[in-house]
mmCIF file of C-alpha atoms and ligand atoms in Angstrom:
data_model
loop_
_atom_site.group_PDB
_atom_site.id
_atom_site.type_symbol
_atom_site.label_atom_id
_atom_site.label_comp_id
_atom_site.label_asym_id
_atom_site.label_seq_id
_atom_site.Cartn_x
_atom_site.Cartn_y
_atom_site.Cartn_z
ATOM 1 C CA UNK A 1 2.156 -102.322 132.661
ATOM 2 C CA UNK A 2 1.803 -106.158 132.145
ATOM 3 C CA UNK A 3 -0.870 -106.930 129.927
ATOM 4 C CA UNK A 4 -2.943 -109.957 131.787
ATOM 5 C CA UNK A 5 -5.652 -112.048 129.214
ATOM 6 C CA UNK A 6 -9.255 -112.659 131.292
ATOM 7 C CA UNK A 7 -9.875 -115.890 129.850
ATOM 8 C CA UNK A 8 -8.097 -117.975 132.427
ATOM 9 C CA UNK A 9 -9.861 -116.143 135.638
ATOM 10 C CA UNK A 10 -11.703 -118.073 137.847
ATOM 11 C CA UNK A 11 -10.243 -121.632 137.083
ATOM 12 C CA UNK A 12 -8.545 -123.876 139.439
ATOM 13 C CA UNK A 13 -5.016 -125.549 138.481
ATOM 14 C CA UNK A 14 -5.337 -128.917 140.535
ATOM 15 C CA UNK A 15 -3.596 -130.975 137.970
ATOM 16 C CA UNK A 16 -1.928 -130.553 134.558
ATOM 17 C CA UNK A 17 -4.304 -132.344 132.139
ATOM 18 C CA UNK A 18 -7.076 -130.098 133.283
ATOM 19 C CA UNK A 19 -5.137 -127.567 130.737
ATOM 20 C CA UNK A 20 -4.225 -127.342 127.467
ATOM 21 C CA UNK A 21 -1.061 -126.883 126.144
ATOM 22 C CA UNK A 22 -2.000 -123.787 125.010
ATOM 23 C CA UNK A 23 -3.007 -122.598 128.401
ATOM 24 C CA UNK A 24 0.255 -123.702 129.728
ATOM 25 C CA UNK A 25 1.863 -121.806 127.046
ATOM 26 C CA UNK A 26 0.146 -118.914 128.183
ATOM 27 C CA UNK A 27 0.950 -119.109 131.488
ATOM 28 C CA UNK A 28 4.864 -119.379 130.788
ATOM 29 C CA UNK A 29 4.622 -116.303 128.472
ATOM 30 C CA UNK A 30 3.768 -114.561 131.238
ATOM 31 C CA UNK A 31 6.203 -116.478 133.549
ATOM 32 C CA UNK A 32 9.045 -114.810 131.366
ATOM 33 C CA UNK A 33 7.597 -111.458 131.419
ATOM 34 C CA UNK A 34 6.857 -111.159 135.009
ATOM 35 C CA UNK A 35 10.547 -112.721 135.803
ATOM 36 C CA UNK A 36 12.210 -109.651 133.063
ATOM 37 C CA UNK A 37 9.560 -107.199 135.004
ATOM 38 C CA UNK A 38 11.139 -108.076 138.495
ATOM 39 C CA UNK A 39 14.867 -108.029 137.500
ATOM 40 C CA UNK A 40 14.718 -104.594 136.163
ATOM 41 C CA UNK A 41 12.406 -104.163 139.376
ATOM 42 C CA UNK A 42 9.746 -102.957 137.255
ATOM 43 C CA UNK A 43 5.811 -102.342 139.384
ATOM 44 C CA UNK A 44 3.499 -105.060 138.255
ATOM 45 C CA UNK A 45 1.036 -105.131 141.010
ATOM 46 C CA UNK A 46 -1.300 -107.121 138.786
ATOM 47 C CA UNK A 47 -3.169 -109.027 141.828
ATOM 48 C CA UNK A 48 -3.581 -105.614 144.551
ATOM 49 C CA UNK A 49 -5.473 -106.139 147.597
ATOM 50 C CA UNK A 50 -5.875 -110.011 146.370
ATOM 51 C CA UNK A 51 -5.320 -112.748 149.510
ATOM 52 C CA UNK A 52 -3.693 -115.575 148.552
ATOM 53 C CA UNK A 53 -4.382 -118.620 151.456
ATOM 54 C CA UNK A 54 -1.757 -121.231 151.450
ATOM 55 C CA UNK A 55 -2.953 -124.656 153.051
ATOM 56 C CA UNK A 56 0.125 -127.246 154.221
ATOM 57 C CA UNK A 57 -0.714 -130.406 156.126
ATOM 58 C CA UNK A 58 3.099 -131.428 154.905
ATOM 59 C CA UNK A 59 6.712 -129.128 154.955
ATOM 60 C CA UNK A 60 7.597 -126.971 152.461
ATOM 61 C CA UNK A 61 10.545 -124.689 151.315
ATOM 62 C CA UNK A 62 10.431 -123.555 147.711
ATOM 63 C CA UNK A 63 6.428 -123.912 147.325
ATOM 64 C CA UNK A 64 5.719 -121.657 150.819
ATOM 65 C CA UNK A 65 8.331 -118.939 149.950
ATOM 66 C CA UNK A 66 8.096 -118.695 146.202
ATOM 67 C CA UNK A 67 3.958 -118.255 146.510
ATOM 68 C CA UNK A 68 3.897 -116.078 149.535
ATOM 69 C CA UNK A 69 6.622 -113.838 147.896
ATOM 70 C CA UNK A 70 5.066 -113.820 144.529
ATOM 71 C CA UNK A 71 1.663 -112.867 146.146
ATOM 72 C CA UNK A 72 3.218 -110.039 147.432
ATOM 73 C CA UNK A 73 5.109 -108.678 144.251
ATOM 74 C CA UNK A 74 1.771 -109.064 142.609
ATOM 75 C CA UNK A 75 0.566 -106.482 145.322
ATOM 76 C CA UNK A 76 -1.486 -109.070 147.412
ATOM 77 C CA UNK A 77 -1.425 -110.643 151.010
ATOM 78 C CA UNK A 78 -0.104 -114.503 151.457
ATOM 79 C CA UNK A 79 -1.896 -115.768 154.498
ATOM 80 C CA UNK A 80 0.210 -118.875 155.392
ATOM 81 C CA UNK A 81 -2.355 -121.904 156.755
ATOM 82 C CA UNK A 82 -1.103 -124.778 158.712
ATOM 83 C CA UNK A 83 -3.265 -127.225 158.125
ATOM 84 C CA UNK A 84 -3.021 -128.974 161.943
ATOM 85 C CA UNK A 85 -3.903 -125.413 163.202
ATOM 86 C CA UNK A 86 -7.525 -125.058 160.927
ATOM 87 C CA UNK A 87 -10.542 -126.868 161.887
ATOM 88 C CA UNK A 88 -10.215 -129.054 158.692
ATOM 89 C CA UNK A 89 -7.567 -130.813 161.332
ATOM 90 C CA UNK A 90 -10.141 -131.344 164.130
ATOM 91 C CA UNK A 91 -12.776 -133.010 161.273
ATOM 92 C CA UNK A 92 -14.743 -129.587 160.049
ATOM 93 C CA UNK A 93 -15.462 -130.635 156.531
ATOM 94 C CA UNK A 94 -13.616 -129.522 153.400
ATOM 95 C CA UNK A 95 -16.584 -128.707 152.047
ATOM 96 C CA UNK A 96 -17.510 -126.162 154.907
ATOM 97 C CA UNK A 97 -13.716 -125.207 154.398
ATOM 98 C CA UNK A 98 -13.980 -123.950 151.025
ATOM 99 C CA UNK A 99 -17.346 -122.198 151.259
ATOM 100 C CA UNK A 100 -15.961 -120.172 153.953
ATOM 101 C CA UNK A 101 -12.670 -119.618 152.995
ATOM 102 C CA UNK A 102 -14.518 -118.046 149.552
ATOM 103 C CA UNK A 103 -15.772 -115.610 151.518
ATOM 104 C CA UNK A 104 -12.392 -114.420 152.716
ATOM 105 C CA UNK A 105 -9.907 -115.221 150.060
ATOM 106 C CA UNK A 106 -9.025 -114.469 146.799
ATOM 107 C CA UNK A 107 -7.638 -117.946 145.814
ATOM 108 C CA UNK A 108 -6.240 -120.890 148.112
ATOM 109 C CA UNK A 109 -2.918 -122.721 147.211
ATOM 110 C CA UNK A 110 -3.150 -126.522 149.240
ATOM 111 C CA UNK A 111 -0.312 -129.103 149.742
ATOM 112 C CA UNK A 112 -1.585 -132.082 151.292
ATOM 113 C CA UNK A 113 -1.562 -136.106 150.539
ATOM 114 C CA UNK A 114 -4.661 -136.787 148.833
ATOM 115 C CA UNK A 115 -5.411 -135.592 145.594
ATOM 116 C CA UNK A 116 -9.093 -136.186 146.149
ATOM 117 C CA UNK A 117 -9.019 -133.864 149.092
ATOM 118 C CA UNK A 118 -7.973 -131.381 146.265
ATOM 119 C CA UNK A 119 -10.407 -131.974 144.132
ATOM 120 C CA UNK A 120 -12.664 -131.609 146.661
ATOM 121 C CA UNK A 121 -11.444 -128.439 147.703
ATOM 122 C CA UNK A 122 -11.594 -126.866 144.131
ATOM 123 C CA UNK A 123 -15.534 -128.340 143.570
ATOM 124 C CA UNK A 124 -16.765 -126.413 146.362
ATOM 125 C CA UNK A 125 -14.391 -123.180 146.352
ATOM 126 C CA UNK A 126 -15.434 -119.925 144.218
ATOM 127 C CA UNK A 127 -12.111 -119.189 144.404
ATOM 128 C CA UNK A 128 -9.541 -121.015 141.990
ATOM 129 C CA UNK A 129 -8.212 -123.770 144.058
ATOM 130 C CA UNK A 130 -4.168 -124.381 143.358
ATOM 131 C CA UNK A 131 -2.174 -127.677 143.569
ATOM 132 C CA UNK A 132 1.088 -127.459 145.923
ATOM 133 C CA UNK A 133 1.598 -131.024 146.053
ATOM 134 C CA UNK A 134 -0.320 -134.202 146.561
ATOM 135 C CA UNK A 135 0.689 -137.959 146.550
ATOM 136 C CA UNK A 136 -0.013 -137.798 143.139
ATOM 137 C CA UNK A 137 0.940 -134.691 141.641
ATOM 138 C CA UNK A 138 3.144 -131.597 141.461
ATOM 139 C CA UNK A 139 1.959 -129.160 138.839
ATOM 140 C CA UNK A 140 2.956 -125.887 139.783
ATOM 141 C CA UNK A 141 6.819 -127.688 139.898
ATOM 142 C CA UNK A 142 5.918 -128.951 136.418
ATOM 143 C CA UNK A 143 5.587 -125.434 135.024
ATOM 144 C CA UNK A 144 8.211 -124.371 136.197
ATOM 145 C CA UNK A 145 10.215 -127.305 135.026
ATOM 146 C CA UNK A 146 9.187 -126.569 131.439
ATOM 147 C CA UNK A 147 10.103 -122.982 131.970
ATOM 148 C CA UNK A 148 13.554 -123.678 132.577
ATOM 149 C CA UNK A 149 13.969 -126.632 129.985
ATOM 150 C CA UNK A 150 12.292 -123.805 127.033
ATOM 151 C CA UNK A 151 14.548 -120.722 128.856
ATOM 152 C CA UNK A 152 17.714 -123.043 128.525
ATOM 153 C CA UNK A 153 17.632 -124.682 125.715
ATOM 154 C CA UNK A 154 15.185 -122.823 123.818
ATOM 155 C CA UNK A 155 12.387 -124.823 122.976
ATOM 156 C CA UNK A 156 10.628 -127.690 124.276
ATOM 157 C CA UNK A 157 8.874 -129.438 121.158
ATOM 158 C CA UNK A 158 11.302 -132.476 120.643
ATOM 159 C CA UNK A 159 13.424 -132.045 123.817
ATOM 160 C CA UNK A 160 13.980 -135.394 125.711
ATOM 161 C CA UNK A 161 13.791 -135.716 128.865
ATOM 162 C CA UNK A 162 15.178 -138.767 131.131
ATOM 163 C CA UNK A 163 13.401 -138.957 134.785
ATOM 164 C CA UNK A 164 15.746 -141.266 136.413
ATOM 165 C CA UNK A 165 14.072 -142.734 140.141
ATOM 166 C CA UNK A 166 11.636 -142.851 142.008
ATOM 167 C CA UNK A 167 7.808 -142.767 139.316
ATOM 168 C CA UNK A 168 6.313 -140.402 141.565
ATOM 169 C CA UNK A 169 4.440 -137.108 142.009
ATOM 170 C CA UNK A 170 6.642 -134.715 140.479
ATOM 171 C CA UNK A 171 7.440 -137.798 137.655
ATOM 172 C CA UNK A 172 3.985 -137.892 136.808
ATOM 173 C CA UNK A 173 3.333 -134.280 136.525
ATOM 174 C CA UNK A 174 6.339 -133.607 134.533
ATOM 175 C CA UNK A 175 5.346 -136.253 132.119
ATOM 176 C CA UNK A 176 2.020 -134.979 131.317
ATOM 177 C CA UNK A 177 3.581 -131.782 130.724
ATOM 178 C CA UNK A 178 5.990 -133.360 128.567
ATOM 179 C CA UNK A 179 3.709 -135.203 126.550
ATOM 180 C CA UNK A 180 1.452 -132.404 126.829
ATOM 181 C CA UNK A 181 4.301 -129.907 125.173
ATOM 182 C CA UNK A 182 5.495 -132.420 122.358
ATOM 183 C CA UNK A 183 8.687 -133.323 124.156
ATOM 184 C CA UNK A 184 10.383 -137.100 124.418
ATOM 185 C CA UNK A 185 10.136 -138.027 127.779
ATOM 186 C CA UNK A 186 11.616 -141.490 129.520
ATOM 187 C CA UNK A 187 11.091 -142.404 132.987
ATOM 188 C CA UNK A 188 14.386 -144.886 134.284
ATOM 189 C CA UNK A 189 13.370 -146.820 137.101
ATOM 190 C CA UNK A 190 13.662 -149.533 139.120
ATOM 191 C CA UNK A 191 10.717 -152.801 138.702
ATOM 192 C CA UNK A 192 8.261 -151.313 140.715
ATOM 193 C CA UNK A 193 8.857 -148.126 141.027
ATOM 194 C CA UNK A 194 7.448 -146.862 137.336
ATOM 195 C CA UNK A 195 4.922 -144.076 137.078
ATOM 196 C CA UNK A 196 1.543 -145.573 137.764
ATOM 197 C CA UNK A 197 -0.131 -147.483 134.819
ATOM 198 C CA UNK A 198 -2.878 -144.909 134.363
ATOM 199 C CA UNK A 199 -0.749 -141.620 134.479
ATOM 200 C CA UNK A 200 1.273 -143.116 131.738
ATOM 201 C CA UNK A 201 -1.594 -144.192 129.233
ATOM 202 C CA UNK A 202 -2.957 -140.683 129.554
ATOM 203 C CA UNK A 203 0.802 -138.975 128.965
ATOM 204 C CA UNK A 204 1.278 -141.187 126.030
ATOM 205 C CA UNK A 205 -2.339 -140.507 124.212
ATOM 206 C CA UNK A 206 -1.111 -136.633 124.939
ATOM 207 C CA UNK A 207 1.867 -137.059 122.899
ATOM 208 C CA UNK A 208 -0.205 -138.995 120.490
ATOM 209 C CA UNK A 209 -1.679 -136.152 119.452
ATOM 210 C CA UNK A 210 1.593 -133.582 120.084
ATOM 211 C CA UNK A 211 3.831 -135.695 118.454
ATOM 212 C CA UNK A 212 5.870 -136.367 121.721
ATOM 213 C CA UNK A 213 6.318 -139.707 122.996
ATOM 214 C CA UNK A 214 6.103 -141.247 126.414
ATOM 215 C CA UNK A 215 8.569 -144.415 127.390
ATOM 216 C CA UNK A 216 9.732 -146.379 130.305
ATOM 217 C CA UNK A 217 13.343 -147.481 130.718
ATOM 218 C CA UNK A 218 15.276 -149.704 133.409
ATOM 219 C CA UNK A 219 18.474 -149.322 132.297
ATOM 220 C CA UNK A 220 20.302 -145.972 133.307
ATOM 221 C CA UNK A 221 22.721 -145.735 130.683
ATOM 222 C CA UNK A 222 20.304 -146.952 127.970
ATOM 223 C CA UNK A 223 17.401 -143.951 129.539
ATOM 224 C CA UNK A 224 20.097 -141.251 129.315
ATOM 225 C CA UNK A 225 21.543 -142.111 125.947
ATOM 226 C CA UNK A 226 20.408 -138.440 123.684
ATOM 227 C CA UNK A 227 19.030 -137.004 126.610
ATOM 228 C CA UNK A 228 18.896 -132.966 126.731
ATOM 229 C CA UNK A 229 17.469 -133.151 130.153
ATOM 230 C CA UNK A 230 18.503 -135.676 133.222
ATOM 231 C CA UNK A 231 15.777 -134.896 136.000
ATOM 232 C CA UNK A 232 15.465 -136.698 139.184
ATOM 233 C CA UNK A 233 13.566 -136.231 142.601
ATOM 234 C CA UNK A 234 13.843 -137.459 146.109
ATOM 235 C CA UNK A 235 13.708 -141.478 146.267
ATOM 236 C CA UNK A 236 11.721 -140.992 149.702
ATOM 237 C CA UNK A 237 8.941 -138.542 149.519
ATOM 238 C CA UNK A 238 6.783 -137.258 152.117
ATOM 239 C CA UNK A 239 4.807 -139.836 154.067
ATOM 240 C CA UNK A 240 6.879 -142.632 152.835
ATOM 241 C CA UNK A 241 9.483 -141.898 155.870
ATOM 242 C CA UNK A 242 8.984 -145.541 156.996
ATOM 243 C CA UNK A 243 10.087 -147.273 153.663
ATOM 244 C CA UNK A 244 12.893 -144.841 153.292
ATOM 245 C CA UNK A 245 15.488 -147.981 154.245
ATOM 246 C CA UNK A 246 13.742 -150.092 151.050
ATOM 247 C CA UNK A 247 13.941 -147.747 148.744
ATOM 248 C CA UNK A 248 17.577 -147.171 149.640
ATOM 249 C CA UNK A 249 18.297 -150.331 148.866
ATOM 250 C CA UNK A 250 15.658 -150.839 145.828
ATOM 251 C CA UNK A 251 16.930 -147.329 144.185
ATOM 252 C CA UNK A 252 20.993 -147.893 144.494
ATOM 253 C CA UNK A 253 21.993 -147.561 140.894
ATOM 254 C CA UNK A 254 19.621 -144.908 139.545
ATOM 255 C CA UNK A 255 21.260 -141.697 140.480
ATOM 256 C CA UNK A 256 23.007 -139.103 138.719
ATOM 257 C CA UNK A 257 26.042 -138.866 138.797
ATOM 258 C CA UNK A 258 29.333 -137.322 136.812
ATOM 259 C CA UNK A 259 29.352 -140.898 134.894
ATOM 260 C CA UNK A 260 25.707 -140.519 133.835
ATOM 261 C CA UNK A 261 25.808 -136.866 133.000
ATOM 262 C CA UNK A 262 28.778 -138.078 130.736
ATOM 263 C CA UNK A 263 26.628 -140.492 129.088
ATOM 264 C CA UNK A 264 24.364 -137.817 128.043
ATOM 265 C CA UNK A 265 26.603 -135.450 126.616
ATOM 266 C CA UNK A 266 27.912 -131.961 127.041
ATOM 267 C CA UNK A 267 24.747 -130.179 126.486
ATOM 268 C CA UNK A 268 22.350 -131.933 128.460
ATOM 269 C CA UNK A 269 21.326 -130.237 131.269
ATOM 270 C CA UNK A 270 20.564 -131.857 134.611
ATOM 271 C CA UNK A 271 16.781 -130.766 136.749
ATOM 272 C CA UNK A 272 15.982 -131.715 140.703
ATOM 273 C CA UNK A 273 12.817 -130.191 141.985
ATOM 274 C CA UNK A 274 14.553 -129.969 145.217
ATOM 275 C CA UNK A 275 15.152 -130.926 148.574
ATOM 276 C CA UNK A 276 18.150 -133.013 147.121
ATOM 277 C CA UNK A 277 19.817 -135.740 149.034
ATOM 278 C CA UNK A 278 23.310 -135.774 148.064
ATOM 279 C CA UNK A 279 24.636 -139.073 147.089
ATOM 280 C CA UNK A 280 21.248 -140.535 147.015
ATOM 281 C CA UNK A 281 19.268 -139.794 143.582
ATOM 282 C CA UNK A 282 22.098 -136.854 142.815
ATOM 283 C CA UNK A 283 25.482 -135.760 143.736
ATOM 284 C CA UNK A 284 26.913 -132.681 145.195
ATOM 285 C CA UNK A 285 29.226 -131.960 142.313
ATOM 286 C CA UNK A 286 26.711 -132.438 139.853
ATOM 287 C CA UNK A 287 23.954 -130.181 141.568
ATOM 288 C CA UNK A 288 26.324 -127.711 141.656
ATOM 289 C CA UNK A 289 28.175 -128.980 138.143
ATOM 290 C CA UNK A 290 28.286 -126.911 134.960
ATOM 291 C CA UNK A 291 25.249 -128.614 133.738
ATOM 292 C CA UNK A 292 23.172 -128.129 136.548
ATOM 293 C CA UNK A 293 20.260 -126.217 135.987
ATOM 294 C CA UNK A 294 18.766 -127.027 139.607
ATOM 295 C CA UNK A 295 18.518 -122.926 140.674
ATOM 296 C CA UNK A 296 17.329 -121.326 138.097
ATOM 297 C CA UNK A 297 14.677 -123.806 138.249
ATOM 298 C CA UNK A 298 13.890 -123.115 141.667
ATOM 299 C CA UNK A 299 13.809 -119.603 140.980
ATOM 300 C CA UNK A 300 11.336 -120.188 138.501
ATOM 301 C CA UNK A 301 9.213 -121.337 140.817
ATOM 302 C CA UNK A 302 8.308 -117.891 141.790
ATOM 303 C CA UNK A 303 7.835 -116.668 138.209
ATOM 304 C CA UNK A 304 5.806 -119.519 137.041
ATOM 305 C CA UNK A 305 3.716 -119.225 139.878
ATOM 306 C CA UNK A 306 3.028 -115.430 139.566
ATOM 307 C CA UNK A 307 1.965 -115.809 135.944
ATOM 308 C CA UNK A 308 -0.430 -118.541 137.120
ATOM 309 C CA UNK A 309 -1.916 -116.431 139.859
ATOM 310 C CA UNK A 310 -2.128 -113.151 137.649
ATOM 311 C CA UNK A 311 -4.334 -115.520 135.128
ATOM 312 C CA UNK A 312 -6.474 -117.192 136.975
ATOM 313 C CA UNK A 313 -7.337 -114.589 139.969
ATOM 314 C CA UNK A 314 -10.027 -112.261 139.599
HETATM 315 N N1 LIG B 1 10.192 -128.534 145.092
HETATM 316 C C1 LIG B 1 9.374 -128.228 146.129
HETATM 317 O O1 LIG B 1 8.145 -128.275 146.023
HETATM 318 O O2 LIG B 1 10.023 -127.860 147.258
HETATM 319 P P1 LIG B 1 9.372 -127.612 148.692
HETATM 320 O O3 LIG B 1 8.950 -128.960 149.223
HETATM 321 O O4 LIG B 1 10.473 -127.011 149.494
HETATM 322 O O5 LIG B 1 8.199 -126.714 148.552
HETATM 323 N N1 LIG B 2 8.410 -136.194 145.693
HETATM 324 C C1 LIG B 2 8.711 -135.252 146.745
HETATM 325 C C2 LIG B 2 8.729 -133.863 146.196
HETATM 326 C C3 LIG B 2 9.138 -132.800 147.157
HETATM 327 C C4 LIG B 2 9.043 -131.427 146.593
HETATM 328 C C5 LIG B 2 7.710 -135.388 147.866
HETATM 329 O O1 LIG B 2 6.515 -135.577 147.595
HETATM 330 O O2 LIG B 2 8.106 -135.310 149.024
#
């Protein structure tokens, strides 16, 4: 049986610089264990009898199905919330929310648009309180981003990695992590579309002190130049539906494509968190290209995600 440490139970994952590196470490040691546990379809109910409650106030693919089946591998319930259907919609307080929903649950998973509301959520829970998106942030993607960069290349101290886009959440989560793990990361963007001011003064005093570095890049070709990892996200994100026209026009130029995959070399390997757009920020033969790594790392979703539960559930 999986051997699970009791150091990390009780805390809340609501963004990635509430960790340490070594806790991330931790938690994608056990990410690779669980994932070798399930392909030989070895038992590790590590979590049984646990409820897992799943807020979403926006859609979701990957994040709904990769905790709800993880729960249940662990040997616990997922209890699938939409967020319009609780009375959090109708104005009952997220305070009164997460006293109550202590009593019931085990843990709560939320995606929603403020990361406030998140915090919020984890202050007043006794339950650990887990970040499936915000405005802001996208943790749980981040580990398993760095799962896949460390399972395909083999480590991730001195890896570079070129975010090509749109600076948002999943940008900004990734690059703590990055900086965070000792990694090289660049985000290539547009003029105004960097990762915000303050997320990128706290990556870079991370990697200050991993030896990793933190940069930002206009130039495509120039961001991609050495890079072992091209990773790029939707240019619209959810909630931005209205500006999606702008940002057509703003982020023409900045996707990846054969031309810029060939600019990084043969043994870079290209990341989307997923839902792709094809022929926006990626194309079609290169998320399905030799040097796409795009479904592993969705798969690793799940595995990242167990380990994270296992650790932090009581
Ligand atoms: N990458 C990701 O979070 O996908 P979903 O929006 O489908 O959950
Ligand atoms: N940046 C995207 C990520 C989707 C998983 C969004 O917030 O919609």
């Amino acid at each position: 049986m999986v051997a699970v440490s009791e150091q990390l139970k009780g805390r809340s994952f609501t963004r990635v610089s509430d960790w340490s590196a070594d806790e991330l470490l931790e938690v994608l040691e056990l990410a690779d264990t669980l994932k070798e546990a399930q392909r030989r379809r070895e038992e590790h109910h590590l979590l049984p009898g646990r409820t897992l409650g799943m807020i979403f106030q926006k859609p979701s693919t990957r994040t709904r199905v990769s905790f709800e089946v993880g729960i249940a591998q662990l040997g616990g319930t997922g209890l699938y919330l939409a967020a319009g259907d609780l009375q959090l919609g109708r104005g009952e307080t997220i305070r009164d929310t997460a006293t109550v929903l202590s009593r019931y649950l085990d843990g709560i998973m939320i995606r929603t648009f403020a990361q406030s509301d998140v915090a919020e959520l984890a202050e007043h829970a006794e339950i650990p309180v887990i970040n499936g998106l915000t405005d802001t942030a996208h943790p749980c993607q981040a580990l398993a981003d760095v799962m896949t960069i460390r399972e395909r290349l083999g480590r991730l101290d001195g890896v570079r990695v070129a975010y090509l886009g749109d600076g948002n959440n999943v940008c900004a989560s990734l690059m703590i992590a990055a900086a965070m793990l000792g990694m090289d990361f660049v985000a290539v963007t547009p003029p105004g579309y960097e990762p915000e001011r303050e997320v990128v003064e706290r990556a870079q005093a991370f990697a200050r002190e991993s030896g990793g570095s933190v940069a930002l890049e206009q130039d495509p070709r120039a961001g991609v130049r050495g890079a072992d990892v091209l990773y790029t996200d939707v240019w619209t994100s959810m909630g931005q539906e209205e500006e999606r026209e702008r940002r057509l026009r703003d982020l023409a130029g900045y996707g990846i494509d054969d031309g810029l995959v060939a600019a990084a070399g043969d043994g870079a390997i290209v990341l989307h968190c997923l839902p792709a757009h094809y022929g926006e920020e990626i194309t079609e033969e290169v998320l399905y290209g030799p040097q796409s790594a795009v479904w592993d790392e969705a798969e690793n979703r799940l595995h990242a995600q167990k380990a994270l539960l296992a650790l932090v559930i009581r």
